[in-house]
């Protein structure tokens, strides 16, 4: 009887390995795609506000999920400029409410 050897997983250039132990706990029945495949890969997205095409790099994802403990089903939706502009706008709103 011949045993089949699993094919080696070919990871894209720039991919980063997932450390599941460093992810924030969640109460989901499933696992996000990056956990299933075992690595982060660069993801293309269009900014929700300005429409600019962006790449959420594997390195940025690893930081977000493992270091910042971001929610594992969240994803990047805004470019850096729009995130900064939104933070400034929200900071102004919070200051107005406190006064």
PDB file of N, CA and C in Angstrom:
ATOM      1  N   UNK A   1       0.849  -1.187   0.000  1.00  0.00           N
ATOM      2  CA  UNK A   1       0.000   0.000   0.000  1.00  0.00           C
ATOM      3  C   UNK A   1       0.890   1.246   0.000  1.00  0.00           C
ATOM      4  N   UNK A   2       0.614   2.173  -0.873  1.00  0.00           N
ATOM      5  CA  UNK A   2       1.402   3.387  -1.017  1.00  0.00           C
ATOM      6  C   UNK A   2       0.784   4.510  -0.195  1.00  0.00           C
ATOM      7  N   UNK A   3       1.636   5.217   0.568  1.00  0.00           N
ATOM      8  CA  UNK A   3       1.153   6.359   1.339  1.00  0.00           C
ATOM      9  C   UNK A   3       1.361   7.628   0.526  1.00  0.00           C
ATOM     10  N   UNK A   4       0.379   8.493   0.584  1.00  0.00           N
ATOM     11  CA  UNK A   4       0.498   9.777  -0.097  1.00  0.00           C
ATOM     12  C   UNK A   4       1.170  10.771   0.837  1.00  0.00           C
ATOM     13  N   UNK A   5       2.152  11.457   0.318  1.00  0.00           N
ATOM     14  CA  UNK A   5       2.849  12.488   1.083  1.00  0.00           C
ATOM     15  C   UNK A   5       2.187  13.814   0.753  1.00  0.00           C
ATOM     16  N   UNK A   6       1.755  14.567   1.785  1.00  0.00           N
ATOM     17  CA  UNK A   6       1.104  15.850   1.499  1.00  0.00           C
ATOM     18  C   UNK A   6       2.054  16.787   0.760  1.00  0.00           C
ATOM     19  N   UNK A   7       1.503  17.502  -0.192  1.00  0.00           N
ATOM     20  CA  UNK A   7       2.298  18.467  -0.952  1.00  0.00           C
ATOM     21  C   UNK A   7       2.758  19.589  -0.032  1.00  0.00           C
ATOM     22  N   UNK A   8       3.948  20.074  -0.263  1.00  0.00           N
ATOM     23  CA  UNK A   8       4.475  21.186   0.534  1.00  0.00           C
ATOM     24  C   UNK A   8       3.639  22.433   0.247  1.00  0.00           C
ATOM     25  N   UNK A   9       3.351  23.168   1.283  1.00  0.00           N
ATOM     26  CA  UNK A   9       2.580  24.398   1.128  1.00  0.00           C
ATOM     27  C   UNK A   9       3.501  25.468   0.570  1.00  0.00           C
ATOM     28  N   UNK A  10       3.147  25.999  -0.573  1.00  0.00           N
ATOM     29  CA  UNK A  10       3.932  27.062  -1.189  1.00  0.00           C
ATOM     30  C   UNK A  10       3.321  28.391  -0.759  1.00  0.00           C
ATOM     31  N   UNK A  11       4.106  29.145  -0.001  1.00  0.00           N
ATOM     32  CA  UNK A  11       3.616  30.428   0.495  1.00  0.00           C
ATOM     33  C   UNK A  11       4.046  31.541  -0.443  1.00  0.00           C
ATOM     34  N   UNK A  12       3.180  32.533  -0.650  1.00  0.00           N
ATOM     35  CA  UNK A  12       3.547  33.668  -1.501  1.00  0.00           C
ATOM     36  C   UNK A  12       4.708  34.457  -0.891  1.00  0.00           C
ATOM     37  N   UNK A  13       5.431  35.163  -1.735  1.00  0.00           N
ATOM     38  CA  UNK A  13       6.533  36.003  -1.269  1.00  0.00           C
ATOM     39  C   UNK A  13       5.996  37.035  -0.283  1.00  0.00           C
ATOM     40  N   UNK A  14       6.672  37.216   0.822  1.00  0.00           N
ATOM     41  CA  UNK A  14       6.260  38.185   1.838  1.00  0.00           C
ATOM     42  C   UNK A  14       5.283  37.639   2.860  1.00  0.00           C
ATOM     43  N   UNK A  15       4.853  36.392   2.702  1.00  0.00           N
ATOM     44  CA  UNK A  15       3.904  35.804   3.654  1.00  0.00           C
ATOM     45  C   UNK A  15       4.554  35.661   5.023  1.00  0.00           C
ATOM     46  N   UNK A  16       3.754  35.766   6.054  1.00  0.00           N
ATOM     47  CA  UNK A  16       4.240  35.634   7.439  1.00  0.00           C
ATOM     48  C   UNK A  16       3.455  34.537   8.132  1.00  0.00           C
ATOM     49  N   UNK A  17       4.133  33.727   8.899  1.00  0.00           N
ATOM     50  CA  UNK A  17       3.489  32.620   9.601  1.00  0.00           C
ATOM     51  C   UNK A  17       2.617  33.133  10.745  1.00  0.00           C
ATOM     52  N   UNK A  18       1.468  32.499  10.930  1.00  0.00           N
ATOM     53  CA  UNK A  18       0.530  32.861  11.998  1.00  0.00           C
ATOM     54  C   UNK A  18       0.957  32.170  13.292  1.00  0.00           C
ATOM     55  N   UNK A  19       0.982  32.929  14.384  1.00  0.00           N
ATOM     56  CA  UNK A  19       1.206  32.370  15.710  1.00  0.00           C
ATOM     57  C   UNK A  19      -0.156  32.424  16.423  1.00  0.00           C
ATOM     58  N   UNK A  20      -0.896  31.339  16.356  1.00  0.00           N
ATOM     59  CA  UNK A  20      -2.264  31.293  16.874  1.00  0.00           C
ATOM     60  C   UNK A  20      -2.312  31.618  18.366  1.00  0.00           C
ATOM     61  N   UNK A  21      -1.289  31.249  19.108  1.00  0.00           N
ATOM     62  CA  UNK A  21      -1.259  31.502  20.550  1.00  0.00           C
ATOM     63  C   UNK A  21      -1.257  33.002  20.866  1.00  0.00           C
ATOM     64  N   UNK A  22      -0.828  33.848  19.932  1.00  0.00           N
ATOM     65  CA  UNK A  22      -0.768  35.294  20.168  1.00  0.00           C
ATOM     66  C   UNK A  22      -2.030  36.030  19.740  1.00  0.00           C
ATOM     67  N   UNK A  23      -3.000  35.337  19.137  1.00  0.00           N
ATOM     68  CA  UNK A  23      -4.235  35.984  18.701  1.00  0.00           C
ATOM     69  C   UNK A  23      -5.152  36.238  19.891  1.00  0.00           C
ATOM     70  N   UNK A  24      -5.934  37.315  19.794  1.00  0.00           N
ATOM     71  CA  UNK A  24      -6.918  37.615  20.842  1.00  0.00           C
ATOM     72  C   UNK A  24      -7.987  36.527  20.838  1.00  0.00           C
ATOM     73  N   UNK A  25      -8.465  36.136  22.012  1.00  0.00           N
ATOM     74  CA  UNK A  25      -9.522  35.124  22.054  1.00  0.00           C
ATOM     75  C   UNK A  25     -10.796  35.640  21.385  1.00  0.00           C
ATOM     76  N   UNK A  26     -11.518  34.738  20.747  1.00  0.00           N
ATOM     77  CA  UNK A  26     -12.815  35.113  20.174  1.00  0.00           C
ATOM     78  C   UNK A  26     -13.765  33.938  20.343  1.00  0.00           C
ATOM     79  N   UNK A  27     -15.031  34.220  20.287  1.00  0.00           N
ATOM     80  CA  UNK A  27     -16.046  33.195  20.522  1.00  0.00           C
ATOM     81  C   UNK A  27     -16.676  32.717  19.224  1.00  0.00           C
ATOM     82  N   UNK A  28     -15.860  32.476  18.233  1.00  0.00           N
ATOM     83  CA  UNK A  28     -16.374  32.051  16.948  1.00  0.00           C
ATOM     84  C   UNK A  28     -16.292  30.532  16.811  1.00  0.00           C
ATOM     85  N   UNK A  29     -17.178  29.973  16.012  1.00  0.00           N
ATOM     86  CA  UNK A  29     -17.160  28.537  15.766  1.00  0.00           C
ATOM     87  C   UNK A  29     -16.126  28.160  14.713  1.00  0.00           C
ATOM     88  N   UNK A  30     -15.712  29.106  13.916  1.00  0.00           N
ATOM     89  CA  UNK A  30     -14.772  28.829  12.841  1.00  0.00           C
ATOM     90  C   UNK A  30     -13.474  29.580  13.042  1.00  0.00           C
ATOM     91  N   UNK A  31     -12.616  29.486  12.060  1.00  0.00           N
ATOM     92  CA  UNK A  31     -11.347  30.199  12.095  1.00  0.00           C
ATOM     93  C   UNK A  31     -11.244  31.066  10.849  1.00  0.00           C
ATOM     94  N   UNK A  32     -10.624  32.247  10.971  1.00  0.00           N
ATOM     95  CA  UNK A  32     -10.455  33.103   9.798  1.00  0.00           C
ATOM     96  C   UNK A  32      -9.556  32.413   8.766  1.00  0.00           C
ATOM     97  N   UNK A  33      -9.631  32.881   7.532  1.00  0.00           N
ATOM     98  CA  UNK A  33      -8.889  32.261   6.424  1.00  0.00           C
ATOM     99  C   UNK A  33      -7.387  32.210   6.698  1.00  0.00           C
ATOM    100  N   UNK A  34      -6.815  33.268   7.292  1.00  0.00           N
ATOM    101  CA  UNK A  34      -5.373  33.269   7.517  1.00  0.00           C
ATOM    102  C   UNK A  34      -4.950  32.201   8.524  1.00  0.00           C
ATOM    103  N   UNK A  35      -5.810  31.879   9.477  1.00  0.00           N
ATOM    104  CA  UNK A  35      -5.501  30.810  10.438  1.00  0.00           C
ATOM    105  C   UNK A  35      -5.584  29.461   9.730  1.00  0.00           C
ATOM    106  N   UNK A  36      -6.611  29.276   8.912  1.00  0.00           N
ATOM    107  CA  UNK A  36      -6.772  28.015   8.181  1.00  0.00           C
ATOM    108  C   UNK A  36      -5.573  27.718   7.296  1.00  0.00           C
ATOM    109  N   UNK A  37      -5.069  28.742   6.584  1.00  0.00           N
ATOM    110  CA  UNK A  37      -3.939  28.489   5.681  1.00  0.00           C
ATOM    111  C   UNK A  37      -2.602  28.523   6.415  1.00  0.00           C
ATOM    112  N   UNK A  38      -2.552  29.129   7.616  1.00  0.00           N
ATOM    113  CA  UNK A  38      -1.344  29.116   8.430  1.00  0.00           C
ATOM    114  C   UNK A  38      -0.402  30.277   8.217  1.00  0.00           C
ATOM    115  N   UNK A  39      -0.769  31.217   7.367  1.00  0.00           N
ATOM    116  CA  UNK A  39       0.091  32.374   7.124  1.00  0.00           C
ATOM    117  C   UNK A  39      -0.745  33.572   6.675  1.00  0.00           C
ATOM    118  N   UNK A  40      -0.158  34.760   6.895  1.00  0.00           N
ATOM    119  CA  UNK A  40      -0.755  36.006   6.410  1.00  0.00           C
ATOM    120  C   UNK A  40      -0.204  36.252   5.017  1.00  0.00           C
ATOM    121  N   UNK A  41      -1.018  36.787   4.133  1.00  0.00           N
ATOM    122  CA  UNK A  41      -0.545  37.179   2.814  1.00  0.00           C
ATOM    123  C   UNK A  41      -1.060  38.580   2.514  1.00  0.00           C
ATOM    124  N   UNK A  42      -0.343  39.298   1.660  1.00  0.00           N
ATOM    125  CA  UNK A  42      -0.754  40.651   1.304  1.00  0.00           C
ATOM    126  C   UNK A  42      -2.167  40.638   0.728  1.00  0.00           C
ATOM    127  N   UNK A  43      -2.993  41.583   1.182  1.00  0.00           N
ATOM    128  CA  UNK A  43      -4.379  41.686   0.718  1.00  0.00           C
ATOM    129  C   UNK A  43      -4.616  43.058   0.094  1.00  0.00           C
ATOM    130  N   UNK A  44      -5.156  43.059  -1.105  1.00  0.00           N
ATOM    131  CA  UNK A  44      -5.503  44.310  -1.781  1.00  0.00           C
ATOM    132  C   UNK A  44      -6.885  44.763  -1.321  1.00  0.00           C
ATOM    133  N   UNK A  45      -7.052  46.074  -1.181  1.00  0.00           N
ATOM    134  CA  UNK A  45      -8.361  46.639  -0.842  1.00  0.00           C
ATOM    135  C   UNK A  45      -8.435  48.061  -1.376  1.00  0.00           C
ATOM    136  N   UNK A  46      -9.637  48.575  -1.498  1.00  0.00           N
ATOM    137  CA  UNK A  46      -9.846  49.958  -1.902  1.00  0.00           C
ATOM    138  C   UNK A  46     -10.321  50.725  -0.673  1.00  0.00           C
ATOM    139  N   UNK A  47      -9.738  51.895  -0.435  1.00  0.00           N
ATOM    140  CA  UNK A  47     -10.093  52.712   0.723  1.00  0.00           C
ATOM    141  C   UNK A  47     -11.584  53.035   0.682  1.00  0.00           C
ATOM    142  N   UNK A  48     -12.242  52.852   1.814  1.00  0.00           N
ATOM    143  CA  UNK A  48     -13.681  53.093   1.932  1.00  0.00           C
ATOM    144  C   UNK A  48     -14.034  54.566   1.680  1.00  0.00           C
ATOM    145  N   UNK A  49     -13.133  55.476   2.032  1.00  0.00           N
ATOM    146  CA  UNK A  49     -13.442  56.898   1.920  1.00  0.00           C
ATOM    147  C   UNK A  49     -13.020  57.517   0.587  1.00  0.00           C
ATOM    148  N   UNK A  50     -11.767  57.290   0.168  1.00  0.00           N
ATOM    149  CA  UNK A  50     -11.264  57.956  -1.042  1.00  0.00           C
ATOM    150  C   UNK A  50     -11.164  57.027  -2.247  1.00  0.00           C
ATOM    151  N   UNK A  51     -11.282  55.726  -2.029  1.00  0.00           N
ATOM    152  CA  UNK A  51     -11.242  54.779  -3.137  1.00  0.00           C
ATOM    153  C   UNK A  51      -9.848  54.389  -3.604  1.00  0.00           C
ATOM    154  N   UNK A  52      -8.804  54.910  -2.962  1.00  0.00           N
ATOM    155  CA  UNK A  52      -7.430  54.580  -3.368  1.00  0.00           C
ATOM    156  C   UNK A  52      -7.164  53.085  -3.182  1.00  0.00           C
ATOM    157  N   UNK A  53      -6.495  52.501  -4.162  1.00  0.00           N
ATOM    158  CA  UNK A  53      -6.145  51.083  -4.057  1.00  0.00           C
ATOM    159  C   UNK A  53      -4.943  50.945  -3.132  1.00  0.00           C
ATOM    160  N   UNK A  54      -5.034  50.028  -2.174  1.00  0.00           N
ATOM    161  CA  UNK A  54      -4.008  49.845  -1.156  1.00  0.00           C
ATOM    162  C   UNK A  54      -3.695  48.362  -0.988  1.00  0.00           C
ATOM    163  N   UNK A  55      -2.585  48.080  -0.317  1.00  0.00           N
ATOM    164  CA  UNK A  55      -2.209  46.715   0.046  1.00  0.00           C
ATOM    165  C   UNK A  55      -2.059  46.676   1.564  1.00  0.00           C
ATOM    166  N   UNK A  56      -2.768  45.754   2.211  1.00  0.00           N
ATOM    167  CA  UNK A  56      -2.582  45.501   3.641  1.00  0.00           C
ATOM    168  C   UNK A  56      -1.579  44.367   3.707  1.00  0.00           C
ATOM    169  N   UNK A  57      -0.348  44.700   4.050  1.00  0.00           N
ATOM    170  CA  UNK A  57       0.729  43.723   3.965  1.00  0.00           C
ATOM    171  C   UNK A  57       0.603  42.646   5.035  1.00  0.00           C
ATOM    172  N   UNK A  58       1.248  41.520   4.775  1.00  0.00           N
ATOM    173  CA  UNK A  58       1.259  40.412   5.732  1.00  0.00           C
ATOM    174  C   UNK A  58       1.865  40.872   7.051  1.00  0.00           C
ATOM    175  N   UNK A  59       2.899  41.697   6.980  1.00  0.00           N
ATOM    176  CA  UNK A  59       3.548  42.207   8.188  1.00  0.00           C
ATOM    177  C   UNK A  59       2.590  43.086   8.998  1.00  0.00           C
ATOM    178  N   UNK A  60       1.825  43.949   8.333  1.00  0.00           N
ATOM    179  CA  UNK A  60       0.852  44.799   9.015  1.00  0.00           C
ATOM    180  C   UNK A  60      -0.255  43.959   9.650  1.00  0.00           C
ATOM    181  N   UNK A  61      -0.709  42.925   8.949  1.00  0.00           N
ATOM    182  CA  UNK A  61      -1.733  42.044   9.496  1.00  0.00           C
ATOM    183  C   UNK A  61      -1.224  41.322  10.734  1.00  0.00           C
ATOM    184  N   UNK A  62       0.003  40.825  10.653  1.00  0.00           N
ATOM    185  CA  UNK A  62       0.573  40.113  11.799  1.00  0.00           C
ATOM    186  C   UNK A  62       0.629  41.040  13.010  1.00  0.00           C
ATOM    187  N   UNK A  63       1.056  42.287  12.808  1.00  0.00           N
ATOM    188  CA  UNK A  63       1.098  43.243  13.925  1.00  0.00           C
ATOM    189  C   UNK A  63      -0.313  43.468  14.472  1.00  0.00           C
ATOM    190  N   UNK A  64      -1.279  43.708  13.573  1.00  0.00           N
ATOM    191  CA  UNK A  64      -2.646  44.017  14.000  1.00  0.00           C
ATOM    192  C   UNK A  64      -3.250  42.878  14.814  1.00  0.00           C
ATOM    193  N   UNK A  65      -3.142  41.669  14.305  1.00  0.00           N
ATOM    194  CA  UNK A  65      -3.795  40.539  14.969  1.00  0.00           C
ATOM    195  C   UNK A  65      -3.024  40.020  16.187  1.00  0.00           C
ATOM    196  N   UNK A  66      -1.698  39.974  16.118  1.00  0.00           N
ATOM    197  CA  UNK A  66      -0.921  39.336  17.178  1.00  0.00           C
ATOM    198  C   UNK A  66      -0.374  40.301  18.225  1.00  0.00           C
ATOM    199  N   UNK A  67      -0.008  41.500  17.837  1.00  0.00           N
ATOM    200  CA  UNK A  67       0.554  42.460  18.790  1.00  0.00           C
ATOM    201  C   UNK A  67      -0.533  43.384  19.349  1.00  0.00           C
ATOM    202  N   UNK A  68      -1.322  43.981  18.443  1.00  0.00           N
ATOM    203  CA  UNK A  68      -2.378  44.899  18.874  1.00  0.00           C
ATOM    204  C   UNK A  68      -3.625  44.156  19.349  1.00  0.00           C
ATOM    205  N   UNK A  69      -3.661  42.845  19.129  1.00  0.00           N
ATOM    206  CA  UNK A  69      -4.788  41.985  19.542  1.00  0.00           C
ATOM    207  C   UNK A  69      -6.101  42.416  18.886  1.00  0.00           C
ATOM    208  N   UNK A  70      -6.023  42.802  17.608  1.00  0.00           N
ATOM    209  CA  UNK A  70      -7.211  43.183  16.855  1.00  0.00           C
ATOM    210  C   UNK A  70      -8.147  42.004  16.640  1.00  0.00           C
ATOM    211  N   UNK A  71      -9.404  42.303  16.456  1.00  0.00           N
ATOM    212  CA  UNK A  71     -10.421  41.283  16.226  1.00  0.00           C
ATOM    213  C   UNK A  71     -10.057  40.510  14.956  1.00  0.00           C
ATOM    214  N   UNK A  72     -10.036  39.179  15.037  1.00  0.00           N
ATOM    215  CA  UNK A  72      -9.529  38.354  13.935  1.00  0.00           C
ATOM    216  C   UNK A  72     -10.396  38.388  12.678  1.00  0.00           C
ATOM    217  N   UNK A  73     -11.612  38.878  12.769  1.00  0.00           N
ATOM    218  CA  UNK A  73     -12.448  38.985  11.577  1.00  0.00           C
ATOM    219  C   UNK A  73     -12.492  40.416  11.038  1.00  0.00           C
ATOM    220  N   UNK A  74     -11.659  41.319  11.593  1.00  0.00           N
ATOM    221  CA  UNK A  74     -11.583  42.678  11.066  1.00  0.00           C
ATOM    222  C   UNK A  74     -10.567  42.713   9.928  1.00  0.00           C
ATOM    223  N   UNK A  75     -10.674  43.730   9.107  1.00  0.00           N
ATOM    224  CA  UNK A  75      -9.748  43.892   7.990  1.00  0.00           C
ATOM    225  C   UNK A  75      -9.551  45.380   7.720  1.00  0.00           C
ATOM    226  N   UNK A  76      -8.507  45.719   6.995  1.00  0.00           N
ATOM    227  CA  UNK A  76      -8.236  47.119   6.666  1.00  0.00           C
ATOM    228  C   UNK A  76      -9.287  47.626   5.680  1.00  0.00           C
ATOM    229  N   UNK A  77      -9.792  48.844   5.911  1.00  0.00           N
ATOM    230  CA  UNK A  77     -10.780  49.427   5.007  1.00  0.00           C
ATOM    231  C   UNK A  77     -10.435  50.859   4.601  1.00  0.00           C
ATOM    232  N   UNK A  78      -9.463  51.492   5.289  1.00  0.00           N
ATOM    233  CA  UNK A  78      -9.086  52.869   4.969  1.00  0.00           C
ATOM    234  C   UNK A  78      -7.578  52.988   4.775  1.00  0.00           C
ATOM    235  N   UNK A  79      -7.172  53.875   3.876  1.00  0.00           N
ATOM    236  CA  UNK A  79      -5.751  54.152   3.676  1.00  0.00           C
ATOM    237  C   UNK A  79      -5.239  54.974   4.867  1.00  0.00           C
ATOM    238  N   UNK A  80      -3.936  55.108   4.975  1.00  0.00           N
ATOM    239  CA  UNK A  80      -3.325  55.822   6.094  1.00  0.00           C
ATOM    240  C   UNK A  80      -3.836  57.262   6.197  1.00  0.00           C
ATOM    241  N   UNK A  81      -3.875  57.981   5.078  1.00  0.00           N
ATOM    242  CA  UNK A  81      -4.333  59.373   5.101  1.00  0.00           C
ATOM    243  C   UNK A  81      -5.764  59.518   5.603  1.00  0.00           C
ATOM    244  N   UNK A  82      -6.638  58.651   5.136  1.00  0.00           N
ATOM    245  CA  UNK A  82      -8.045  58.710   5.568  1.00  0.00           C
ATOM    246  C   UNK A  82      -8.202  58.276   7.023  1.00  0.00           C
ATOM    247  N   UNK A  83      -7.389  57.312   7.484  1.00  0.00           N
ATOM    248  CA  UNK A  83      -7.434  56.914   8.903  1.00  0.00           C
ATOM    249  C   UNK A  83      -7.026  58.084   9.787  1.00  0.00           C
ATOM    250  N   UNK A  84      -5.942  58.765   9.394  1.00  0.00           N
ATOM    251  CA  UNK A  84      -5.473  59.908  10.187  1.00  0.00           C
ATOM    252  C   UNK A  84      -6.504  61.031  10.196  1.00  0.00           C
ATOM    253  N   UNK A  85      -7.094  61.309   9.042  1.00  0.00           N
ATOM    254  CA  UNK A  85      -8.109  62.361   8.958  1.00  0.00           C
ATOM    255  C   UNK A  85      -9.321  62.002   9.826  1.00  0.00           C
ATOM    256  N   UNK A  86      -9.728  60.755   9.798  1.00  0.00           N
ATOM    257  CA  UNK A  86     -10.873  60.299  10.595  1.00  0.00           C
ATOM    258  C   UNK A  86     -10.576  60.412  12.095  1.00  0.00           C
ATOM    259  N   UNK A  87      -9.362  60.046  12.492  1.00  0.00           N
ATOM    260  CA  UNK A  87      -8.980  60.163  13.912  1.00  0.00           C
ATOM    261  C   UNK A  87      -9.027  61.613  14.369  1.00  0.00           C
ATOM    262  N   UNK A  88      -8.503  62.520  13.528  1.00  0.00           N
ATOM    263  CA  UNK A  88      -8.541  63.948  13.888  1.00  0.00           C
ATOM    264  C   UNK A  88      -9.983  64.428  14.026  1.00  0.00           C
ATOM    265  N   UNK A  89     -10.837  64.018  13.110  1.00  0.00           N
ATOM    266  CA  UNK A  89     -12.243  64.422  13.156  1.00  0.00           C
ATOM    267  C   UNK A  89     -12.922  63.867  14.406  1.00  0.00           C
ATOM    268  N   UNK A  90     -12.661  62.611  14.717  1.00  0.00           N
ATOM    269  CA  UNK A  90     -13.261  62.008  15.909  1.00  0.00           C
ATOM    270  C   UNK A  90     -12.713  62.632  17.187  1.00  0.00           C
ATOM    271  N   UNK A  91     -11.431  62.982  17.196  1.00  0.00           N
ATOM    272  CA  UNK A  91     -10.833  63.618  18.376  1.00  0.00           C
ATOM    273  C   UNK A  91     -11.493  64.975  18.623  1.00  0.00           C
ATOM    274  N   UNK A  92     -11.785  65.716  17.567  1.00  0.00           N
ATOM    275  CA  UNK A  92     -12.469  66.998  17.709  1.00  0.00           C
ATOM    276  C   UNK A  92     -13.871  66.826  18.255  1.00  0.00           C
ATOM    277  N   UNK A  93     -14.547  65.784  17.829  1.00  0.00           N
ATOM    278  CA  UNK A  93     -15.905  65.494  18.297  1.00  0.00           C
ATOM    279  C   UNK A  93     -15.891  65.154  19.783  1.00  0.00           C
ATOM    280  N   UNK A  94     -14.930  64.361  20.202  1.00  0.00           N
ATOM    281  CA  UNK A  94     -14.826  63.957  21.612  1.00  0.00           C
ATOM    282  C   UNK A  94     -14.533  65.171  22.485  1.00  0.00           C
ATOM    283  N   UNK A  95     -13.648  66.059  22.018  1.00  0.00           N
ATOM    284  CA  UNK A  95     -13.327  67.265  22.794  1.00  0.00           C
ATOM    285  C   UNK A  95     -14.572  68.135  22.955  1.00  0.00           C
ATOM    286  N   UNK A  96     -15.370  68.255  21.873  1.00  0.00           N
ATOM    287  CA  UNK A  96     -16.587  69.063  21.929  1.00  0.00           C
ATOM    288  C   UNK A  96     -17.580  68.504  22.932  1.00  0.00           C
ATOM    289  N   UNK A  97     -17.671  67.188  23.017  1.00  0.00           N
ATOM    290  CA  UNK A  97     -18.626  66.552  23.944  1.00  0.00           C
ATOM    291  C   UNK A  97     -18.189  66.779  25.386  1.00  0.00           C
ATOM    292  N   UNK A  98     -16.888  66.736  25.677  1.00  0.00           N
ATOM    293  CA  UNK A  98     -16.375  66.883  27.043  1.00  0.00           C
ATOM    294  C   UNK A  98     -16.547  68.306  27.568  1.00  0.00           C
ATOM    295  N   UNK A  99     -16.569  69.293  26.688  1.00  0.00           N
ATOM    296  CA  UNK A  99     -16.639  70.692  27.144  1.00  0.00           C
ATOM    297  C   UNK A  99     -18.015  71.119  27.498  1.00  0.00           C
TER     298      UNK A  99
END
